[in-house]
Coordinates of C-alpha atoms in Angstrom, one line a residue:
Chain A
M1 CA 52.8 131.3 218.6
V2 CA 54.3 129.0 220.7
S3 CA 52.7 126.3 222.7
K4 CA 53.8 123.7 225.1
E5 CA 50.9 121.6 224.2
T6 CA 48.3 121.7 221.5
A7 CA 47.1 125.5 221.4
N8 CA 44.4 125.3 223.6
E9 CA 45.3 123.9 226.5
G10 CA 46.6 126.2 229.1
S11 CA 44.6 127.9 232.2
T12 CA 42.0 130.3 230.0
A13 CA 40.5 126.7 228.7
Y14 CA 39.6 125.9 232.5
A15 CA 37.9 129.3 233.4
Q16 CA 34.6 128.9 234.1
G17 CA 32.9 131.8 235.8
G18 CA 33.3 134.3 233.6
I19 CA 34.7 137.8 232.6
S20 CA 34.4 141.0 234.4
A21 CA 32.8 143.8 232.9
V22 CA 30.6 147.0 233.7
F23 CA 27.4 146.7 231.9
G24 CA 24.7 146.7 234.4
K25 CA 22.7 150.3 234.2
D26 CA 23.1 150.3 238.1
D27 CA 26.7 149.4 237.9
S28 CA 29.8 151.5 237.4
V29 CA 34.0 151.7 236.5
E30 CA 34.3 152.9 239.8
S31 CA 32.5 150.5 241.7
H32 CA 34.3 147.6 239.6
I33 CA 37.7 149.6 240.7
Q34 CA 36.5 150.1 244.8
D35 CA 36.0 146.3 244.4
T36 CA 38.9 145.1 243.0
M37 CA 40.9 147.0 245.3
R38 CA 39.5 145.9 248.4
A39 CA 40.1 142.3 247.6
G40 CA 43.4 143.2 247.0
G41 CA 44.1 144.1 249.9
Y42 CA 44.9 148.0 248.4
L43 CA 48.3 146.6 247.4
N44 CA 46.9 147.2 243.7
T45 CA 48.5 149.7 241.3
Y46 CA 45.7 151.9 240.8
G47 CA 46.4 153.0 237.0
A48 CA 46.5 148.8 236.4
V49 CA 42.8 148.9 237.9
E50 CA 41.7 151.7 236.4
A51 CA 42.7 150.9 233.1
V52 CA 41.5 147.0 232.9
C53 CA 38.4 148.2 234.6
R54 CA 37.7 150.9 232.3
E55 CA 38.7 149.2 229.4
G56 CA 37.0 145.7 229.8
P57 CA 33.8 146.2 228.5
Q58 CA 34.5 147.1 225.1
L59 CA 36.8 144.5 224.6
V60 CA 34.5 142.3 226.0
L61 CA 32.2 143.6 222.9
D62 CA 35.1 143.1 220.4
L63 CA 35.1 139.4 221.6
V64 CA 31.4 138.9 220.2
E65 CA 32.4 141.1 217.5
M66 CA 34.7 138.2 217.2
G67 CA 32.2 135.2 217.3
A68 CA 32.3 134.4 220.9
V69 CA 28.8 133.2 222.0
F70 CA 27.9 134.8 225.7
T71 CA 24.7 133.2 227.5
Q72 CA 22.2 136.0 227.0
G73 CA 20.0 137.5 229.9
E74 CA 16.0 137.1 229.7
Q75 CA 15.5 141.0 228.5
G76 CA 18.3 140.2 225.7
G77 CA 21.6 141.7 226.2
L78 CA 24.6 140.2 227.7
D79 CA 23.3 137.5 231.1
L80 CA 25.7 138.9 234.1
T81 CA 25.7 137.2 237.1
R82 CA 27.7 137.4 240.4
E83 CA 30.4 136.1 242.0
G84 CA 31.9 136.3 245.7
G85 CA 33.6 140.2 246.6
H86 CA 31.9 141.4 243.4
S87 CA 29.3 144.7 244.6
H88 CA 27.1 144.3 241.2
R89 CA 26.2 141.6 238.7
R90 CA 28.9 142.0 236.3
V91 CA 30.6 138.4 235.1
V92 CA 29.9 137.7 231.7
H93 CA 29.4 134.4 231.0
A94 CA 28.9 131.2 228.6
A95 CA 26.8 129.1 230.7
D96 CA 30.3 127.9 233.2
V97 CA 32.5 127.1 230.4
T98 CA 33.5 130.7 229.7
G99 CA 37.0 130.5 229.1
R100 CA 36.8 127.4 227.0
E101 CA 34.5 129.6 224.4
V102 CA 36.8 132.9 224.7
E103 CA 39.5 131.1 223.8
R104 CA 37.6 129.2 221.0
A105 CA 36.7 132.3 219.2
L106 CA 40.3 133.6 219.4
L107 CA 42.2 130.4 218.5
K108 CA 39.8 130.1 215.7
T109 CA 40.8 134.1 214.3
A110 CA 44.3 133.4 214.9
R111 CA 44.1 130.0 212.7
D112 CA 42.5 132.0 210.3
H113 CA 44.8 134.2 210.1
P114 CA 47.7 134.1 207.3
N115 CA 50.3 135.8 209.5
I116 CA 50.1 133.7 212.5
R117 CA 51.8 130.8 212.5
I118 CA 50.7 128.2 215.5
M119 CA 53.6 125.9 216.7
E120 CA 52.0 123.6 219.1
C121 CA 54.1 120.7 220.9
H122 CA 56.8 123.2 221.2
A123 CA 58.3 123.6 225.0
A124 CA 59.7 127.1 225.3
V125 CA 63.4 126.5 227.0
D126 CA 65.1 130.0 227.6
L127 CA 64.8 133.1 226.1
V128 CA 68.0 134.3 223.6
M129 CA 69.1 137.2 225.0
G130 CA 71.6 139.7 223.2
E131 CA 73.3 143.0 223.2
V132 CA 71.4 145.8 221.4
G133 CA 72.9 149.6 221.6
G134 CA 74.7 149.2 224.8
R135 CA 71.3 147.4 226.7
R136 CA 69.9 144.0 227.2
Q137 CA 67.5 142.7 225.1
C138 CA 65.4 139.5 224.1
L139 CA 65.2 138.6 220.8
G140 CA 63.8 135.1 220.3
L141 CA 63.4 132.1 222.1
D142 CA 64.8 128.2 222.1
V143 CA 62.1 125.9 222.3
L144 CA 62.2 121.7 221.9
D145 CA 59.8 120.6 219.6
I146 CA 58.4 117.5 221.2
R147 CA 57.5 115.6 218.6
A148 CA 60.5 116.1 216.2
G149 CA 62.5 115.8 220.0
A150 CA 65.0 118.4 218.6
M151 CA 65.8 122.0 220.2
Q152 CA 65.1 125.0 217.9
R153 CA 65.7 128.6 218.1
V154 CA 63.0 131.0 217.4
V155 CA 64.1 134.6 216.8
A156 CA 62.3 137.7 216.9
P157 CA 62.4 141.0 217.8
V158 CA 59.4 141.0 219.9
T159 CA 58.6 138.2 222.5
L160 CA 55.9 138.1 224.3
L161 CA 55.4 135.4 227.6
A162 CA 51.6 134.4 227.8
S163 CA 52.9 131.2 229.8
G164 CA 50.4 131.5 232.3
G165 CA 51.0 130.2 236.2
A166 CA 52.5 127.5 238.3
G167 CA 50.0 125.4 239.9
H168 CA 52.0 122.3 239.8
I169 CA 54.1 123.8 242.6
Y170 CA 51.1 122.6 245.0
P171 CA 50.2 118.6 245.1
N172 CA 46.4 119.8 244.1
T173 CA 45.6 122.5 241.7
T174 CA 43.1 123.3 239.0
N175 CA 45.3 124.3 236.6
P176 CA 46.6 122.0 233.6
H177 CA 49.4 119.9 233.4
V178 CA 51.3 122.6 231.5
S179 CA 51.2 125.6 234.4
T180 CA 54.6 124.7 235.7
G181 CA 56.0 128.1 235.9
D182 CA 57.9 128.1 232.7
G183 CA 57.6 131.9 231.7
M184 CA 58.7 132.9 235.0
A185 CA 61.5 131.2 235.5
M186 CA 62.7 132.1 232.1
A187 CA 62.6 135.5 232.7
L188 CA 64.1 135.8 235.9
R189 CA 67.1 133.6 234.0
A190 CA 66.9 136.5 231.6
G191 CA 67.5 138.8 234.1
A192 CA 63.7 140.4 234.7
S193 CA 62.1 141.0 238.0
L194 CA 59.3 139.6 239.2
S195 CA 56.6 140.7 241.8
N196 CA 54.4 139.8 244.9
L197 CA 55.1 135.9 244.4
E198 CA 53.8 135.0 247.7
F199 CA 50.2 135.9 246.8
V200 CA 49.1 132.5 246.0
Q201 CA 45.5 132.3 245.2
F202 CA 43.8 129.3 246.6
H203 CA 40.2 128.6 245.2
P204 CA 38.2 127.3 248.0
T205 CA 36.0 125.4 246.1
G206 CA 38.3 122.5 244.2
F207 CA 36.8 119.7 243.7
Y208 CA 36.5 116.9 245.9
T209 CA 37.9 113.4 245.5
G210 CA 40.9 112.2 247.3
E211 CA 43.2 112.3 244.5
L212 CA 46.5 114.4 243.5
G213 CA 47.1 116.6 240.7
Q214 CA 44.9 118.9 238.5
T215 CA 41.5 119.3 240.4
F216 CA 38.3 120.2 238.6
L217 CA 37.1 123.7 240.0
I218 CA 33.4 123.7 241.3
S219 CA 33.1 127.5 240.3
E220 CA 32.8 130.7 242.6
A221 CA 29.3 131.3 240.3
V222 CA 27.7 128.5 242.7
R223 CA 28.6 130.1 245.4
G224 CA 27.1 133.6 243.8
E225 CA 23.5 131.8 242.4
G226 CA 22.7 130.8 246.7
G227 CA 25.3 127.6 247.1
H228 CA 25.4 127.0 251.0
L229 CA 28.8 125.3 252.6
L230 CA 28.8 122.9 254.9
N231 CA 31.1 121.0 256.9
I232 CA 31.0 117.3 257.3
A233 CA 28.3 117.4 260.2
G234 CA 25.9 119.5 257.4
H235 CA 26.1 122.7 259.6
R236 CA 26.8 126.1 257.7
F237 CA 30.0 127.9 259.0
M238 CA 30.8 131.0 257.1
D239 CA 28.8 132.9 259.8
Q240 CA 31.7 132.2 261.8
Y241 CA 34.1 134.1 259.5
D242 CA 32.8 136.5 257.9
D243 CA 29.7 138.3 258.0
R244 CA 29.1 138.2 253.7
L245 CA 29.3 134.4 254.2
E246 CA 29.2 132.6 251.0
L247 CA 29.9 135.8 248.9
A248 CA 33.3 136.5 251.0
P249 CA 36.6 137.0 249.1
R250 CA 38.1 133.5 247.6
D251 CA 41.1 134.2 250.2
V252 CA 38.5 134.6 253.4
V253 CA 36.4 131.7 252.3
A254 CA 39.3 129.4 251.6
R255 CA 41.1 130.1 254.9
S256 CA 37.7 130.0 256.7
I257 CA 37.1 126.2 255.1
H258 CA 41.2 125.3 255.9
D259 CA 40.3 126.3 259.6
Q260 CA 37.0 124.2 259.4
M261 CA 39.0 121.2 258.1
M262 CA 41.7 121.4 260.9
S263 CA 40.0 122.2 263.4
R264 CA 37.3 119.3 262.8
G265 CA 40.3 117.2 261.6
E266 CA 38.5 116.4 258.1
T267 CA 39.7 116.2 254.3
H268 CA 36.9 118.6 252.7
V269 CA 33.9 120.3 253.4
L270 CA 30.9 120.4 251.2
L271 CA 29.3 122.9 249.2
D272 CA 25.0 122.6 248.5
I273 CA 23.0 124.2 245.5
S274 CA 20.1 121.8 245.8
H275 CA 17.9 123.9 247.5
E276 CA 17.5 126.3 244.6
P277 CA 15.5 125.3 241.6
S278 CA 17.0 122.2 239.2
S279 CA 16.2 124.5 236.1
A280 CA 17.8 127.2 237.0
I281 CA 21.3 124.7 238.3
N282 CA 21.6 122.9 235.0
H283 CA 20.8 125.7 232.6
H284 CA 23.3 127.7 235.0
F285 CA 25.9 124.4 235.8
P286 CA 25.5 122.1 232.9
N287 CA 29.5 121.5 232.4
I288 CA 29.9 121.4 236.7
A289 CA 26.3 119.0 236.4
A290 CA 28.0 116.1 234.3
R291 CA 31.6 116.1 235.9
V292 CA 30.3 116.0 239.4
K293 CA 27.7 113.1 238.0
E294 CA 30.6 110.9 236.7
Y295 CA 31.6 110.5 240.9
G296 CA 27.2 109.8 240.9
I297 CA 26.6 113.1 242.5
D298 CA 23.5 114.6 241.6
I299 CA 23.9 118.4 242.0
T300 CA 20.5 119.3 242.2
K301 CA 20.2 116.8 245.2
D302 CA 23.5 116.4 246.5
P303 CA 26.1 118.3 248.6
I304 CA 29.2 118.4 246.5
P305 CA 33.2 117.8 248.7
V306 CA 35.3 120.6 248.1
V307 CA 38.7 121.6 249.1
P308 CA 40.6 124.2 248.6
T309 CA 43.2 124.3 246.3
Q310 CA 45.4 125.8 244.2
H311 CA 44.2 128.3 241.6
Y312 CA 45.5 131.4 240.2
C313 CA 49.2 133.5 241.0
C314 CA 48.8 136.7 241.7
G315 CA 52.0 137.5 241.5
G316 CA 54.7 137.3 238.5
V317 CA 57.2 138.9 236.0
Q318 CA 56.6 142.6 236.4
T319 CA 55.5 144.8 233.9
G320 CA 54.1 147.9 233.1
L321 CA 50.8 149.4 231.7
F322 CA 51.4 148.5 228.2
G323 CA 52.8 144.4 229.0
E324 CA 56.3 146.1 228.9
T325 CA 59.1 144.2 231.0
D326 CA 62.3 146.0 232.4
I327 CA 63.7 143.7 229.6
A328 CA 63.6 145.7 226.2
G329 CA 61.6 143.6 223.7
L330 CA 60.6 141.4 226.3
Y331 CA 56.5 141.3 226.8
A332 CA 54.0 139.6 229.3
C333 CA 50.1 139.2 229.4
G334 CA 47.9 137.0 231.8
E335 CA 48.8 135.2 234.4
V336 CA 52.3 135.1 233.9
A337 CA 52.2 138.4 234.3
H338 CA 52.1 141.1 237.7
T339 CA 50.7 144.5 236.2
G340 CA 49.6 145.2 240.0
L341 CA 46.0 144.5 239.1
H342 CA 45.1 142.0 241.6
G343 CA 47.2 143.0 244.3
A344 CA 47.5 140.7 247.6
N345 CA 44.4 138.8 246.2
R346 CA 42.8 138.2 242.7
L347 CA 38.8 139.6 242.4
A348 CA 36.7 136.5 240.6
S349 CA 36.7 137.0 236.9
N350 CA 39.5 139.4 236.8
S351 CA 42.1 137.3 235.2
L352 CA 40.3 136.9 232.0
L353 CA 39.4 140.4 232.3
E354 CA 43.0 141.6 232.7
G355 CA 44.5 139.0 229.9
L356 CA 41.9 140.5 227.6
V357 CA 43.1 143.9 228.1
L358 CA 46.5 144.1 228.8
A359 CA 46.9 142.3 225.3
A360 CA 45.0 144.9 223.4
R361 CA 47.6 147.3 225.3
A362 CA 50.5 145.7 224.4
V363 CA 49.9 145.9 220.8
E364 CA 50.8 149.0 219.4
P365 CA 53.7 149.7 222.0
S366 CA 55.1 146.1 220.6
I367 CA 54.8 146.6 217.2
A368 CA 56.5 150.7 217.6
F369 CA 59.0 148.5 219.5
R370 CA 59.3 146.2 216.7
E371 CA 59.9 148.5 214.4
T372 CA 62.9 150.0 216.2
A373 CA 64.6 146.8 217.0
V374 CA 64.6 145.9 212.6
S375 CA 66.4 148.8 212.3
Q376 CA 68.6 148.9 215.1
A377 CA 69.1 145.3 216.3
G378 CA 69.6 143.6 213.4
P379 CA 73.2 142.4 213.9
A380 CA 72.2 141.1 217.3
L381 CA 69.3 139.1 215.2
H382 CA 71.6 137.8 213.1
H383 CA 74.0 136.8 215.3
A384 CA 71.0 135.0 217.0
T385 CA 70.0 133.6 214.5
T386 CA 73.5 131.9 213.6
S387 CA 75.0 131.2 217.1
A388 CA 72.7 128.9 218.7
D389 CA 74.5 125.7 220.6
F390 CA 72.4 123.2 221.5
T391 CA 75.1 121.2 223.1
G392 CA 75.8 120.1 226.7
A393 CA 72.8 121.2 229.1
Y394 CA 71.1 122.3 225.7
S395 CA 71.5 118.9 223.9
V396 CA 68.1 116.9 223.8
A397 CA 68.3 114.3 226.6
K398 CA 66.1 110.8 227.0
L399 CA 66.0 110.4 230.4
P400 CA 67.2 106.9 231.8
K401 CA 64.6 105.0 233.9
D402 CA 66.1 105.7 237.0
V403 CA 66.9 109.2 236.1
A404 CA 62.8 110.2 235.4
E405 CA 61.9 108.1 238.6
S406 CA 64.6 111.0 240.4
V407 CA 62.9 113.8 238.8
A408 CA 59.3 112.2 239.3
A409 CA 60.4 111.8 243.0
K410 CA 61.8 115.3 243.3
R411 CA 58.9 117.5 242.0
V412 CA 56.5 115.4 244.5
E413 CA 58.6 116.3 247.5
M414 CA 58.8 119.8 245.7
T415 CA 55.0 120.3 245.9
Q416 CA 54.4 118.6 249.9
L417 CA 56.9 120.9 250.9
M418 CA 55.1 124.2 249.6
W419 CA 51.8 122.7 250.6
G420 CA 53.5 122.3 254.2
A421 CA 55.4 125.8 254.7
A422 CA 53.9 128.6 251.8
G423 CA 50.5 127.0 251.4
I424 CA 47.1 128.8 252.8
V425 CA 48.4 129.3 256.5
R426 CA 52.1 129.4 256.7
H427 CA 54.4 129.5 259.8
R428 CA 57.4 131.3 259.4
A429 CA 59.2 128.5 261.4
D430 CA 58.2 125.9 258.7
M431 CA 59.0 128.3 256.0
K432 CA 62.9 128.9 257.4
A433 CA 62.8 124.9 257.8
A434 CA 61.8 124.0 254.2
L435 CA 64.0 126.8 252.1
P436 CA 67.4 124.8 252.4
R437 CA 65.8 121.8 251.1
L438 CA 64.0 123.7 248.4
T439 CA 67.5 124.9 247.2
Q440 CA 69.0 122.7 247.8
L441 CA 66.5 120.9 245.1
Y442 CA 67.5 123.4 243.1
G443 CA 71.2 122.6 242.6
E444 CA 69.7 119.5 242.0
A445 CA 67.4 119.5 239.2
W446 CA 70.2 122.0 238.0
D447 CA 73.0 119.0 237.8
L448 CA 70.8 116.8 236.2
R449 CA 69.9 119.5 233.8
R450 CA 73.9 120.0 232.8
E451 CA 74.4 116.3 233.1
H452 CA 71.7 115.2 230.7
G453 CA 70.5 118.3 228.9
V454 CA 66.9 119.2 228.0
S455 CA 63.6 116.8 228.0
P456 CA 60.3 118.5 229.1
Q457 CA 60.1 116.7 232.6
L458 CA 63.4 118.4 233.6
Q459 CA 62.5 121.3 232.2
E460 CA 59.4 121.3 234.3
L461 CA 61.3 120.5 237.2
V462 CA 63.4 123.4 236.9
N463 CA 61.1 126.2 236.1
L464 CA 59.3 124.5 238.9
I465 CA 61.3 124.5 241.4
T466 CA 62.7 127.8 240.5
V467 CA 59.3 129.1 240.8
G468 CA 58.7 127.7 244.4
N469 CA 61.9 129.1 245.5
L470 CA 61.2 132.5 244.6
I471 CA 57.3 132.4 246.3
M472 CA 59.3 130.7 249.8
V473 CA 61.7 133.9 249.5
S474 CA 58.9 136.3 248.7
A475 CA 56.7 135.2 251.2
L476 CA 59.5 135.7 254.3
E477 CA 60.4 138.9 253.3
R478 CA 56.7 139.9 253.8
K479 CA 56.2 140.6 257.6
E480 CA 52.3 140.6 257.7
S481 CA 49.5 139.5 256.7
R482 CA 47.6 140.6 253.8
G483 CA 45.3 139.4 250.8
L484 CA 46.4 135.4 250.1
H485 CA 49.3 135.9 252.3
F486 CA 48.7 134.8 256.1
T487 CA 51.2 134.4 258.7
P488 CA 50.1 133.5 262.1
D489 CA 53.7 134.9 263.3
Y490 CA 52.4 138.2 261.3
P491 CA 48.6 138.3 261.3
A492 CA 48.1 141.7 261.3
L493 CA 48.6 144.3 258.3
S494 CA 51.6 146.3 258.1
K495 CA 51.2 150.1 258.3
E496 CA 52.9 150.4 254.7
L497 CA 52.4 149.1 251.6
A498 CA 55.2 147.2 250.0
C499 CA 55.7 144.9 247.0
T500 CA 58.1 142.1 247.3
V501 CA 60.5 142.4 243.9
I502 CA 63.1 139.4 243.1
N503 CA 65.8 139.7 240.8
A504 CA 68.5 137.3 239.9
F505 CA 71.5 139.1 239.6
E506 CA 73.5 136.1 237.9
A507 CA 70.8 134.0 236.5
G508 CA 69.6 131.6 239.2
I509 CA 72.8 131.7 240.8
E510 CA 72.0 134.5 243.4
L511 CA 68.4 136.1 244.4
H512 CA 67.8 139.8 245.4
A513 CA 64.6 140.0 247.4
V514 CA 63.5 143.9 247.9
F515 CA 61.0 144.7 249.6
A516 CA 59.7 148.3 248.3
S517 CA 56.7 150.7 247.7
P518 CA 53.8 150.0 244.8
E519 CA 54.7 153.8 243.4
S520 CA 58.4 152.8 243.3
L521 CA 58.1 149.5 241.6
Q522 CA 59.3 150.5 238.5
N523 CA 62.3 151.8 239.3
I524 CA 63.1 149.0 241.1
C525 CA 63.1 146.8 238.5
K526 CA 65.1 149.4 236.7
T527 CA 68.1 149.4 239.1
L528 CA 67.2 145.3 239.2
A529 CA 67.6 144.9 235.6
A530 CA 71.0 143.2 234.7
P531 CA 73.6 145.9 233.7
A532 CA 73.6 146.3 230.0
V533 CA 77.2 145.7 229.1
D534 CA 77.6 141.7 229.7
S535 CA 75.0 139.0 230.1
P536 CA 75.2 137.2 233.6
L537 CA 76.5 133.8 234.2
P538 CA 74.6 130.9 233.2
P539 CA 74.2 128.9 236.4
G540 CA 77.1 126.9 237.8
C541 CA 79.4 128.2 235.3
E542 CA 82.9 129.0 235.8
P543 CA 83.8 132.7 235.6
P544 CA 85.0 134.1 232.2
A545 CA 88.5 133.2 231.3
T546 CA 91.2 135.9 232.0
S547 CA 92.0 137.9 230.0
E548 CA 95.8 138.2 227.9
A549 CA 95.3 142.7 228.1
E550 CA 97.8 144.0 229.8
A551 CA 96.9 146.2 232.7
T552 CA 95.9 149.3 232.7
G553 CA 93.9 151.4 234.6
P554 CA 92.9 155.6 235.0
L555 CA 96.0 156.2 237.3
Chain B
M1 CA 106.4 147.1 256.4
S2 CA 107.2 150.5 254.8
P3 CA 105.0 152.4 252.6
A4 CA 107.7 152.0 249.6
A5 CA 107.4 148.1 250.0
A6 CA 103.8 148.3 249.4
P7 CA 102.7 146.7 246.8
R8 CA 101.5 149.0 243.7
L9 CA 98.0 148.7 243.0
T10 CA 96.4 149.0 239.5
G11 CA 93.9 152.1 238.8
L12 CA 91.4 149.1 238.7
Q13 CA 92.5 147.5 242.1
R14 CA 92.3 151.3 243.5
Q15 CA 88.5 151.9 242.6
V16 CA 87.4 148.2 243.9
L17 CA 89.0 149.7 247.5
F18 CA 87.5 152.7 247.3
F19 CA 84.1 151.3 246.2
Y20 CA 84.7 148.8 249.4
R21 CA 85.5 151.8 250.8
R22 CA 82.1 153.4 250.6
V23 CA 79.6 150.5 250.8
I24 CA 81.3 150.3 254.1
R25 CA 80.1 154.1 255.3
T26 CA 77.2 153.6 253.4
V27 CA 76.0 150.5 255.7
R28 CA 77.0 152.7 258.5
T29 CA 74.1 155.4 257.6
L30 CA 71.5 152.7 257.5
P31 CA 69.1 152.0 260.4
R32 CA 71.0 149.7 262.7
A33 CA 68.9 146.7 262.5
E34 CA 69.8 146.5 258.9
R35 CA 73.6 147.0 258.8
G36 CA 74.3 143.6 260.5
D37 CA 73.2 141.4 257.1
I38 CA 74.2 144.0 254.7
S39 CA 77.6 145.1 256.1
R40 CA 78.4 140.3 256.4
Y41 CA 77.0 139.9 252.7
A42 CA 79.2 143.1 251.7
R43 CA 82.3 141.7 253.2
N44 CA 81.5 138.5 251.8
E45 CA 81.4 138.9 248.4
F46 CA 84.5 141.1 248.7
E47 CA 86.0 137.7 250.1
R48 CA 84.4 135.6 247.5
Y49 CA 85.8 137.2 244.7
R50 CA 89.4 138.5 246.6
D51 CA 91.4 135.6 244.3
V52 CA 89.9 136.8 240.8
D53 CA 93.0 138.1 238.6
K54 CA 94.1 141.8 238.5
K55 CA 93.6 141.0 234.7
N56 CA 90.3 139.8 234.7
Y57 CA 89.0 143.1 233.7
Q58 CA 85.0 142.0 232.5
L59 CA 85.1 140.3 235.4
V60 CA 85.9 143.0 237.9
E61 CA 83.7 145.5 236.5
H62 CA 80.9 143.5 236.1
L63 CA 81.3 142.8 240.0
M64 CA 81.8 146.4 240.5
R65 CA 78.1 147.3 238.7
K66 CA 76.9 144.5 240.6
G67 CA 77.4 145.7 243.7
A68 CA 76.7 149.6 243.1
R69 CA 73.2 148.4 242.1
Q70 CA 73.2 146.5 245.6
L71 CA 73.7 149.6 247.1
E72 CA 71.5 151.8 245.2
L73 CA 68.9 149.3 246.7
A74 CA 70.0 148.9 249.7
T75 CA 70.1 152.7 250.7
D76 CA 66.9 153.4 247.9
K77 CA 64.6 155.7 250.7
N78 CA 61.8 154.0 248.9
V79 CA 62.7 150.1 249.8
S80 CA 62.1 148.8 253.6
G81 CA 63.8 145.4 253.1
I82 CA 66.1 143.6 251.3
S83 CA 67.8 140.0 251.3
F84 CA 70.2 137.7 249.6
R85 CA 70.2 134.6 248.7
Q86 CA 72.5 131.6 247.2
L87 CA 70.4 129.8 245.5
Q88 CA 73.5 127.4 244.2
Q89 CA 77.2 127.2 245.2
P90 CA 78.9 129.5 243.5
A91 CA 81.6 128.4 240.8

C-alpha cells in the first residue's frame, strides 16, 4: 500500500456523517436504489447502484466484525440517522466521525497483516506501463520517497488506485491537502478513460471562517437532525427553493445557498440547530461542537456560519462493477473511480459505501488477474523492474525559491479560474474564457516539470491542472443542467441521458471528449483505450526517430 | 504532369491516402451540424503529420490506428458529441 502521507491521511478520515445501508425494518434495498437514482438525476449506472445498495449491509456488518465501533441505537442494534435525499433512516455512523472509525479499523487490520507492507510518505508519480500479449498493461507504479528524496519503482501485476478526489482544484474544499487528483491524472496519462468529471459536489455547509484551503465540514446530519438554514438576517429561506426544505439533496441546497449569498451580497449563511435539546446535540455532534467552539461558537446556543465548499468528485476513472478500468492490470476504487453509482450527484453517505463494496468486489477478479499476469507477464514485469530511468524529467527536484513561488502562484490562479468558471453555477462564456488559460497553465506546469524534475509540489500542480482541464472540458460538453452541473445557458434537462468520457490519445497532449449514452460507456472506453502495439508519447516528446528499414508495403 | 511522371507511392502511403478518402466520405454521412468540426480536425491532423518520413512505419501506423479509433467514435450511434482539444502544442 502506497500512501502520499501517513496511511490515515485521506478523505475517508474526514467523512463525518456515516455509511448508508439498509437495516431499518421499514426500509428496503429498492428504496435505497430509488433514492440513489433520484439524487443522481437518473444518470447512474443501474447495475452499480443495485450491487452497492444490495451488498452494502453485509459489508457494514463485516466492518463491525473487523472491530469498527458504530453508535448503537437506544433499543440495541445500529443507530440509524437520516440525511438529505434519503427517504428512510439508514445512515450507520460512529458519532460524527464515521470515516475516522472505519479507517481506524481497516488500517489496524492492514498493519496487523504480515503480507501487507505500507509505504507511507511515498508520492505516486506515474503508472508503469508495458506490453503483454499485444495489449498495454499496468505493471506498477513509480513513486517518490519523500523522506529519502529518491524515486523508486514498485513493480506489481495488479495496481488499484484508491487515491481519492481532487478537491484542491478549488480554493475551498473539505478535502485534506493530499487530494490533488493524482490517481485521475496518472490514469489519464496511462491511457485510461475518465467519465463525468463535470459532476463536482459542493457540500452546502462547509464551516465558514473567511480563510482559504481545507474547510471543516458541518455534516449533512445536522440538517437531518433538525438544523435550519438561515440567511444573515435570520430568516429561513429553503422554502423559496424546494419543498423538502433543508432535506433537499445537496446540489439543490448548495445552489439555494449560493443564490441567497449572490442575491444578498453576503459571504455565507447560517446553520442553526440550537432549538434542539442540548443533550441530543452534544451526543450526536461532539466533534463538530468541539471544532466550532475553537472559534467561539456554541452550537447548542449559536448558529454556525456556513458556505458551499467543494466536497466530492462524482466522476473519475471509468470502471466496471469489479473495479476494473480499461487498462489491463489497473483497478480503481472510491472517489478516484467512476462506477456510475452516483450519476449526476452523489447521495449523502454513499461514498464510504461505494468504497466498501467496490473494494470487496475487486478482490477476487484482481487475484485471478494476478495469477494470469504472473504467468504471462513475466518478461514484461522483469523488464519493468530493470528499466526504471529516473533521469531528466523523472529526476528528483529541489525547487529553487523563485520556482517554488511560481508553482504556488500558478496553483492559486488555477483555483480561482475553476471557482470562477466551473463552480456551482457555470456560464459557458466564463468556461470558454477560462479554458485557454487553464490549458496554458497545463503547458507551463509540464515545462517546469521537464526542466526541474519531480517534486511533490510540482507533481501536485501538474495533476491538479490536468484534472481541472478535464473538468472544464467535460462541463463544456454537457449542454444541459443535470444534478451537480448547472448552467444557466442550458437550464433544462436534455431528453437524452449521456455521459462525458474523456481520454488522452497521446498521454496529455490531446484530449478527446465524447458524449455517449450510459449503456455504451464500457464499449466507448474500449474504443478509446490506447492502442496495443506502441505506447503513447510522453507529453511534449518528439516523434520517434526515423526507421532505417527499406520501404516495403503490400503493393 | 503525365501519369508516368507522378511520384510512385509506397504501399503505406497508399493506405494513408485511402484512409483519408474514407474519412472524408464518412464525415459527409454525419449530420450537417457535426461535419464542420470533425472535417476541420481531420484535415488539420493530416496536414500536421504531412512531413513524417514515409519510412517511419511505427509513427505512421500509430497515427492510422489513432485515426481509425477517432473515426469509429465519431460514427458510433451511441455518441452524440465529440470534441478534440489540444492540451499542449504538438512537438
